[in-house]
PDB file of C-alpha atoms in Angstrom:
ATOM      1  CA  MET A   1      -9.111 -35.662  47.315  1.00 52.00           C
ATOM      2  CA  ALA A   2     -10.234 -32.117  48.897  1.00 53.00           C
ATOM      3  CA  SER A   3     -12.964 -31.780  46.165  1.00 54.00           C
ATOM      4  CA  ILE A   4     -14.176 -35.410  46.753  1.00 57.00           C
ATOM      5  CA  PHE A   5     -14.344 -34.658  50.698  1.00 49.00           C
ATOM      6  CA  LEU A   6     -16.152 -31.300  50.258  1.00 52.00           C
ATOM      7  CA  SER A   7     -18.639 -32.667  47.803  1.00 51.00           C
ATOM      8  CA  LEU A   8     -19.604 -35.359  50.570  1.00 50.00           C
ATOM      9  CA  PHE A   9     -19.714 -33.242  53.530  1.00 46.00           C
ATOM     10  CA  LYS A  10     -20.130 -29.550  52.459  1.00 57.00           C
ATOM     11  CA  GLU A  11     -22.467 -27.412  50.140  1.00 61.00           C
ATOM     12  CA  LYS A  12     -21.401 -27.642  46.548  1.00 64.00           C
ATOM     13  CA  ASP A  13     -20.617 -23.922  46.330  1.00 65.00           C
ATOM     14  CA  SER A  14     -17.568 -24.844  48.312  1.00 69.00           C
ATOM     15  CA  LEU A  15     -16.140 -26.630  45.496  1.00 77.00           C
ATOM     16  CA  ILE A  16     -15.700 -23.351  43.505  1.00 79.00           C
ATOM     17  CA  TYR A  17     -12.082 -23.036  44.740  1.00 79.00           C
ATOM     18  CA  THR A  18     -10.925 -26.575  45.016  1.00 84.00           C
ATOM     19  CA  LEU A  19     -12.203 -27.982  41.638  1.00 86.00           C
ATOM     20  CA  PRO A  20     -10.810 -25.280  39.319  1.00 88.00           C
ATOM     21  CA  LEU A  21      -7.488 -25.504  41.112  1.00 90.00           C
ATOM     22  CA  THR A  22      -7.407 -29.189  40.402  1.00 90.00           C
ATOM     23  CA  VAL A  23      -7.683 -28.460  36.830  1.00 92.00           C
ATOM     24  CA  ILE A  24      -5.085 -25.646  36.914  1.00 92.00           C
ATOM     25  CA  CYS A  25      -2.679 -28.125  38.298  1.00 90.00           C
ATOM     26  CA  LEU A  26      -3.489 -30.429  35.317  1.00 91.00           C
ATOM     27  CA  LEU A  27      -3.026 -27.587  33.061  1.00 91.00           C
ATOM     28  CA  ILE A  28       0.325 -26.790  34.537  1.00 90.00           C
ATOM     29  CA  LYS A  29       1.509 -30.662  34.217  1.00 86.00           C
ATOM     30  CA  TYR A  30       0.416 -30.666  30.706  1.00 88.00           C
ATOM     31  CA  ILE A  31       2.115 -27.333  29.571  1.00 86.00           C
ATOM     32  CA  SER A  32       5.278 -28.581  31.338  1.00 83.00           C
ATOM     33  CA  VAL A  33       5.054 -31.691  29.013  1.00 74.00           C
ATOM     34  CA  LYS A  34       3.681 -30.163  25.719  1.00 61.00           C
ATOM     35  CA  ASN A  35       4.553 -26.839  24.466  1.00 55.00           C
ATOM     36  CA  THR A  36       3.901 -27.178  20.641  1.00 54.00           C
ATOM     37  CA  LYS A  37       1.367 -24.854  18.974  1.00 51.00           C
ATOM     38  CA  THR A  38      -0.925 -27.655  17.872  1.00 52.00           C
ATOM     39  CA  HIS A  39      -1.261 -28.993  21.465  1.00 75.00           C
ATOM     40  CA  MET A  40      -2.055 -25.570  23.051  1.00 85.00           C
ATOM     41  CA  LEU A  41      -5.637 -26.122  21.861  1.00 90.00           C
ATOM     42  CA  TYR A  42      -5.803 -28.593  24.579  1.00 91.00           C
ATOM     43  CA  ALA A  43      -4.402 -26.052  27.081  1.00 91.00           C
ATOM     44  CA  LEU A  44      -7.257 -23.667  25.895  1.00 93.00           C
ATOM     45  CA  SER A  45      -9.621 -26.314  26.315  1.00 94.00           C
ATOM     46  CA  LEU A  46      -8.554 -26.798  30.052  1.00 95.00           C
ATOM     47  CA  VAL A  47      -8.958 -22.841  30.563  1.00 95.00           C
ATOM     48  CA  CYS A  48     -12.648 -23.331  29.422  1.00 95.00           C
ATOM     49  CA  VAL A  49     -13.125 -25.877  31.914  1.00 95.00           C
ATOM     50  CA  ILE A  50     -11.570 -23.872  34.656  1.00 95.00           C
ATOM     51  CA  ILE A  51     -13.992 -20.984  33.917  1.00 95.00           C
ATOM     52  CA  ALA A  52     -16.953 -23.194  33.702  1.00 94.00           C
ATOM     53  CA  ASP A  53     -16.267 -25.000  36.954  1.00 92.00           C
ATOM     54  CA  VAL A  54     -16.444 -21.350  38.595  1.00 92.00           C
ATOM     55  CA  LEU A  55     -19.698 -20.866  36.858  1.00 92.00           C
ATOM     56  CA  ILE A  56     -21.153 -24.240  37.490  1.00 89.00           C
ATOM     57  CA  PHE A  57     -20.436 -23.952  41.521  1.00 86.00           C
ATOM     58  CA  SER A  58     -21.702 -20.347  41.439  1.00 87.00           C
ATOM     59  CA  ASN A  59     -24.898 -20.690  39.931  1.00 86.00           C
ATOM     60  CA  PHE A  60     -25.519 -23.535  37.300  1.00 86.00           C
ATOM     61  CA  LYS A  61     -29.032 -22.472  36.237  1.00 83.00           C
ATOM     62  CA  THR A  62     -28.212 -18.757  35.884  1.00 87.00           C
ATOM     63  CA  ASN A  63     -25.020 -19.321  34.087  1.00 90.00           C
ATOM     64  CA  PHE A  64     -26.340 -22.331  32.022  1.00 90.00           C
ATOM     65  CA  ILE A  65     -25.774 -20.671  28.509  1.00 91.00           C
ATOM     66  CA  TYR A  66     -22.231 -19.635  29.394  1.00 94.00           C
ATOM     67  CA  ILE A  67     -21.569 -23.019  30.714  1.00 93.00           C
ATOM     68  CA  THR A  68     -22.689 -24.853  27.728  1.00 92.00           C
ATOM     69  CA  LEU A  69     -20.628 -22.511  25.452  1.00 94.00           C
ATOM     70  CA  LEU A  70     -17.426 -23.210  27.410  1.00 96.00           C
ATOM     71  CA  ASN A  71     -17.982 -27.086  27.440  1.00 95.00           C
ATOM     72  CA  GLY A  72     -18.947 -26.705  23.592  1.00 94.00           C
ATOM     73  CA  LEU A  73     -15.615 -24.897  23.127  1.00 96.00           C
ATOM     74  CA  PHE A  74     -13.763 -27.810  25.318  1.00 96.00           C
ATOM     75  CA  LEU A  75     -15.254 -30.309  23.100  1.00 96.00           C
ATOM     76  CA  LEU A  76     -14.321 -28.627  19.847  1.00 95.00           C
ATOM     77  CA  CYS A  77     -10.756 -28.104  20.756  1.00 94.00           C
ATOM     78  CA  ASN A  78     -10.667 -31.877  21.801  1.00 95.00           C
ATOM     79  CA  LEU A  79     -11.963 -32.780  18.615  1.00 94.00           C
ATOM     80  CA  ALA A  80      -9.308 -30.818  16.883  1.00 92.00           C
ATOM     81  CA  VAL A  81      -6.544 -32.458  18.875  1.00 92.00           C
ATOM     82  CA  LEU A  82      -8.029 -36.026  18.790  1.00 93.00           C
ATOM     83  CA  LYS A  83      -8.830 -36.298  15.006  1.00 89.00           C
ATOM     84  CA  ARG A  84      -4.967 -36.488  14.538  1.00 88.00           C
ATOM     85  CA  TYR A  85      -4.944 -40.015  16.154  1.00 88.00           C
ATOM     86  CA  LEU A  86      -7.462 -41.194  13.578  1.00 84.00           C
ATOM     87  CA  HIS A  87      -6.358 -43.593  10.860  1.00 77.00           C
ATOM     88  CA  GLU A  88      -8.770 -43.559   7.704  1.00 68.00           C
ATOM     89  CA  GLN A  89      -8.090 -47.226   6.532  1.00 62.00           C
ATOM     90  CA  LYS A  90      -8.271 -48.552  10.025  1.00 61.00           C
ATOM     91  CA  ILE A  91     -11.525 -46.886  10.620  1.00 60.00           C
ATOM     92  CA  LYS A  92     -13.385 -48.527   7.426  1.00 60.00           C
ATOM     93  CA  LYS A  93     -12.085 -51.876   8.793  1.00 63.00           C
ATOM     94  CA  ILE A  94     -13.896 -51.586  12.393  1.00 64.00           C
ATOM     95  CA  LEU A  95     -17.292 -50.267  11.105  1.00 64.00           C
ATOM     96  CA  THR A  96     -18.628 -53.556  11.627  1.00 66.00           C
ATOM     97  CA  PRO A  97     -22.299 -54.415  12.474  1.00 70.00           C
ATOM     98  CA  SER A  98     -21.630 -54.585  16.128  1.00 65.00           C
ATOM     99  CA  VAL A  99     -19.994 -51.106  16.029  1.00 66.00           C
ATOM    100  CA  LEU A 100     -23.006 -49.681  14.243  1.00 71.00           C
ATOM    101  CA  ILE A 101     -25.493 -51.113  16.847  1.00 74.00           C
ATOM    102  CA  SER A 102     -23.094 -49.451  19.589  1.00 70.00           C
ATOM    103  CA  VAL A 103     -23.178 -46.097  17.568  1.00 71.00           C
ATOM    104  CA  ALA A 104     -27.237 -46.559  17.566  1.00 78.00           C
ATOM    105  CA  LEU A 105     -27.222 -46.899  21.315  1.00 76.00           C
ATOM    106  CA  VAL A 106     -25.129 -43.873  21.956  1.00 72.00           C
ATOM    107  CA  ALA A 107     -27.557 -42.078  19.565  1.00 76.00           C
ATOM    108  CA  TYR A 108     -30.446 -43.362  21.740  1.00 79.00           C
ATOM    109  CA  VAL A 109     -28.962 -42.095  25.006  1.00 74.00           C
ATOM    110  CA  PHE A 110     -28.209 -38.719  23.163  1.00 74.00           C
ATOM    111  CA  PHE A 111     -31.700 -38.262  22.059  1.00 78.00           C
ATOM    112  CA  TYR A 112     -33.031 -39.202  25.442  1.00 77.00           C
ATOM    113  CA  VAL A 113     -30.851 -36.694  27.255  1.00 73.00           C
ATOM    114  CA  LEU A 114     -31.652 -34.112  24.874  1.00 75.00           C
ATOM    115  CA  ARG A 115     -35.476 -34.834  25.272  1.00 79.00           C
ATOM    116  CA  LEU A 116     -35.059 -34.509  29.051  1.00 75.00           C
ATOM    117  CA  LEU A 117     -33.347 -30.873  28.090  1.00 73.00           C
ATOM    118  CA  ILE A 118     -36.133 -29.855  26.111  1.00 77.00           C
ATOM    119  CA  GLU A 119     -38.782 -30.583  28.680  1.00 78.00           C
ATOM    120  CA  THR A 120     -36.782 -28.817  31.521  1.00 77.00           C
ATOM    121  CA  LEU A 121     -35.045 -25.866  29.799  1.00 77.00           C
ATOM    122  CA  PRO A 122     -36.349 -22.479  28.620  1.00 77.00           C
ATOM    123  CA  ASN A 123     -36.396 -22.237  24.812  1.00 75.00           C
ATOM    124  CA  ASN A 124     -33.560 -19.766  24.615  1.00 77.00           C
ATOM    125  CA  GLN A 125     -31.390 -22.463  26.252  1.00 82.00           C
ATOM    126  CA  VAL A 126     -32.336 -25.298  24.240  1.00 83.00           C
ATOM    127  CA  PHE A 127     -30.331 -24.640  21.414  1.00 85.00           C
ATOM    128  CA  PHE A 128     -27.018 -24.192  23.201  1.00 86.00           C
ATOM    129  CA  ALA A 129     -27.709 -27.371  24.896  1.00 84.00           C
ATOM    130  CA  PHE A 130     -28.462 -29.224  21.667  1.00 85.00           C
ATOM    131  CA  CYS A 131     -25.290 -27.840  20.264  1.00 87.00           C
ATOM    132  CA  THR A 132     -23.156 -28.939  23.006  1.00 88.00           C
ATOM    133  CA  MET A 133     -24.774 -32.479  23.133  1.00 85.00           C
ATOM    134  CA  SER A 134     -23.825 -32.557  19.234  1.00 87.00           C
ATOM    135  CA  PHE A 135     -20.187 -31.763  20.087  1.00 92.00           C
ATOM    136  CA  PHE A 136     -20.156 -34.390  22.715  1.00 90.00           C
ATOM    137  CA  ALA A 137     -21.754 -37.095  20.372  1.00 87.00           C
ATOM    138  CA  ALA A 138     -19.015 -36.339  18.028  1.00 90.00           C
ATOM    139  CA  PHE A 139     -16.379 -36.215  20.698  1.00 93.00           C
ATOM    140  CA  PHE A 140     -17.373 -39.688  22.021  1.00 89.00           C
ATOM    141  CA  ILE A 141     -17.593 -41.456  18.633  1.00 87.00           C
ATOM    142  CA  VAL A 142     -14.075 -40.104  17.857  1.00 90.00           C
ATOM    143  CA  ILE A 143     -12.771 -41.526  21.034  1.00 92.00           C
ATOM    144  CA  ALA A 144     -14.452 -44.919  20.317  1.00 87.00           C
ATOM    145  CA  LEU A 145     -12.781 -45.064  16.819  1.00 85.00           C
ATOM    146  CA  ILE A 146      -9.459 -44.347  18.361  1.00 89.00           C
ATOM    147  CA  TYR A 147      -9.939 -47.006  20.974  1.00 87.00           C
ATOM    148  CA  LEU A 148     -11.306 -49.667  18.483  1.00 83.00           C
ATOM    149  CA  SER A 149      -8.527 -48.906  15.774  1.00 81.00           C
ATOM    150  CA  GLN A 150      -6.150 -50.323  18.511  1.00 79.00           C
ATOM    151  CA  LEU A 151      -3.421 -48.455  17.036  1.00 81.00           C
ATOM    152  CA  TYR A 152      -2.534 -46.995  20.524  1.00 86.00           C
ATOM    153  CA  GLN A 153      -1.345 -49.094  23.685  1.00 85.00           C
ATOM    154  CA  ASN A 154      -3.078 -46.685  26.215  1.00 87.00           C
ATOM    155  CA  GLY A 155      -6.333 -46.295  23.997  1.00 88.00           C
ATOM    156  CA  LEU A 156      -8.248 -47.775  27.006  1.00 91.00           C
ATOM    157  CA  ILE A 157      -7.511 -44.735  29.137  1.00 94.00           C
ATOM    158  CA  LEU A 158      -8.917 -42.461  26.530  1.00 94.00           C
ATOM    159  CA  LEU A 159     -12.028 -44.638  26.357  1.00 92.00           C
ATOM    160  CA  ILE A 160     -12.567 -44.338  30.120  1.00 94.00           C
ATOM    161  CA  ALA A 161     -12.050 -40.619  30.016  1.00 95.00           C
ATOM    162  CA  GLY A 162     -14.915 -40.364  27.502  1.00 93.00           C
ATOM    163  CA  ILE A 163     -17.242 -42.396  29.400  1.00 92.00           C
ATOM    164  CA  SER A 164     -16.404 -40.643  32.532  1.00 94.00           C
ATOM    165  CA  TYR A 165     -17.106 -37.420  30.966  1.00 93.00           C
ATOM    166  CA  PHE A 166     -20.611 -38.687  29.647  1.00 89.00           C
ATOM    167  CA  PHE A 167     -21.345 -39.784  33.207  1.00 89.00           C
ATOM    168  CA  GLN A 168     -20.299 -36.051  34.487  1.00 90.00           C
ATOM    169  CA  MET A 169     -22.708 -34.465  32.150  1.00 86.00           C
ATOM    170  CA  PHE A 170     -25.503 -36.930  32.713  1.00 82.00           C
ATOM    171  CA  PHE A 171     -25.214 -36.873  36.666  1.00 85.00           C
ATOM    172  CA  SER A 172     -25.067 -33.070  36.346  1.00 86.00           C
ATOM    173  CA  LEU A 173     -28.425 -32.714  34.336  1.00 80.00           C
ATOM    174  CA  ILE A 174     -30.080 -34.943  36.998  1.00 80.00           C
ATOM    175  CA  ASN A 175     -28.524 -33.230  39.788  1.00 82.00           C
ATOM    176  CA  GLU A 176     -29.411 -29.619  38.475  1.00 80.00           C
ATOM    177  CA  PHE A 177     -32.890 -30.219  37.141  1.00 77.00           C
ATOM    178  CA  LEU A 178     -34.395 -33.264  38.545  1.00 74.00           C
ATOM    179  CA  HIS A 179     -33.263 -34.188  41.864  1.00 76.00           C
ATOM    180  CA  TYR A 180     -30.378 -32.792  43.814  1.00 78.00           C
ATOM    181  CA  ASP A 181     -28.323 -35.136  46.126  1.00 79.00           C
ATOM    182  CA  LYS A 182     -24.937 -34.836  47.520  1.00 80.00           C
ATOM    183  CA  ILE A 183     -24.280 -38.343  46.179  1.00 85.00           C
ATOM    184  CA  PHE A 184     -24.739 -37.207  42.681  1.00 84.00           C
ATOM    185  CA  THR A 185     -22.428 -34.108  43.319  1.00 84.00           C
ATOM    186  CA  THR A 186     -19.656 -36.507  44.570  1.00 87.00           C
ATOM    187  CA  LEU A 187     -20.061 -38.719  41.401  1.00 89.00           C
ATOM    188  CA  ILE A 188     -19.932 -35.650  39.041  1.00 90.00           C
ATOM    189  CA  VAL A 189     -16.693 -34.567  40.886  1.00 90.00           C
ATOM    190  CA  ILE A 190     -14.949 -37.987  40.454  1.00 92.00           C
ATOM    191  CA  SER A 191     -16.081 -38.344  36.910  1.00 93.00           C
ATOM    192  CA  HIS A 192     -14.840 -34.731  36.236  1.00 93.00           C
ATOM    193  CA  ILE A 193     -11.469 -35.469  37.733  1.00 93.00           C
ATOM    194  CA  VAL A 194     -11.155 -38.807  36.350  1.00 95.00           C
ATOM    195  CA  ALA A 195     -12.098 -37.583  32.639  1.00 95.00           C
ATOM    196  CA  LEU A 196      -9.606 -34.813  32.670  1.00 95.00           C
ATOM    197  CA  PHE A 197      -6.883 -36.703  34.177  1.00 95.00           C
ATOM    198  CA  LEU A 198      -7.014 -39.620  31.782  1.00 95.00           C
ATOM    199  CA  LEU A 199      -7.574 -37.318  28.711  1.00 95.00           C
ATOM    200  CA  THR A 200      -4.434 -35.135  29.741  1.00 93.00           C
ATOM    201  CA  GLU A 201      -2.513 -38.207  30.390  1.00 92.00           C
ATOM    202  CA  PHE A 202      -3.147 -39.669  26.869  1.00 93.00           C
ATOM    203  CA  ILE A 203      -2.837 -36.443  25.007  1.00 91.00           C
ATOM    204  CA  SER A 204       0.520 -35.833  27.086  1.00 87.00           C
ATOM    205  CA  VAL A 205       2.216 -39.151  26.279  1.00 85.00           C
ATOM    206  CA  THR A 206       0.704 -40.409  23.059  1.00 85.00           C
ATOM    207  CA  LYS A 207       2.021 -39.370  19.657  1.00 82.00           C
ATOM    208  CA  PRO A 208       0.221 -40.225  16.446  1.00 78.00           C
ATOM    209  CA  THR A 209       3.314 -40.538  14.598  1.00 54.00           C
ATOM    210  CA  ASP A 210       5.413 -42.673  16.721  1.00 45.00           C
ATOM    211  CA  THR A 211       2.777 -45.084  18.889  1.00 42.00           C
ATOM    212  CA  GLN A 212       1.060 -46.613  16.057  1.00 45.00           C
ATOM    213  CA  ILE A 213       1.097 -50.281  15.633  1.00 43.00           C
ATOM    214  CA  SER A 214       1.585 -51.700  12.220  1.00 39.00           C
ATOM    215  CA  ILE A 215      -1.828 -52.422  10.405  1.00 38.00           C
ATOM    216  CA  ASP A 216      -0.351 -54.745   7.731  1.00 36.00           C
TER     217      ASP A 216
END
């Protein structure tokens, strides 16, 4: 709540302390629940977010390359964790025309955002932005497949986490490169917190081996 309040009534650099602290609390909560080696990848991803948040609110444009690298590492770690929730046979069943159309729409949005980046970023930053956007596309597709497979009762919170992360990225680009507004900053903060909280909740309580529903 403190981060949301500051985003509304203070300058965004005041978030450099409160927002990373929020993520640190999520990290502590996660470690207290999960301590296996496999899931430490998710803990590492949260550390990347903490560092990225500090860089974002100190100077987004100056630190853009480092921010994209950290976000890329966050996405790669999460891809490694989430792939365990996929079921190959179930994926084949859900690849229907409607799903493929949805994937095409996601791809369209992806290339639209990428074109926006190409038009606004220096050439040396475009490559890093492209890599991060590619990782995000893979991240979102994996989340969508997990949700559509209907193997997990709380799959909806994972989908909401993915959508929230998308809004965070989209509003961040608008706020930093097109039109700055405190409302956008507030939306970014809310999306950021919701995405991380729900993602942490899903990974903390959902086990691939004992929450699967029968697919017979």
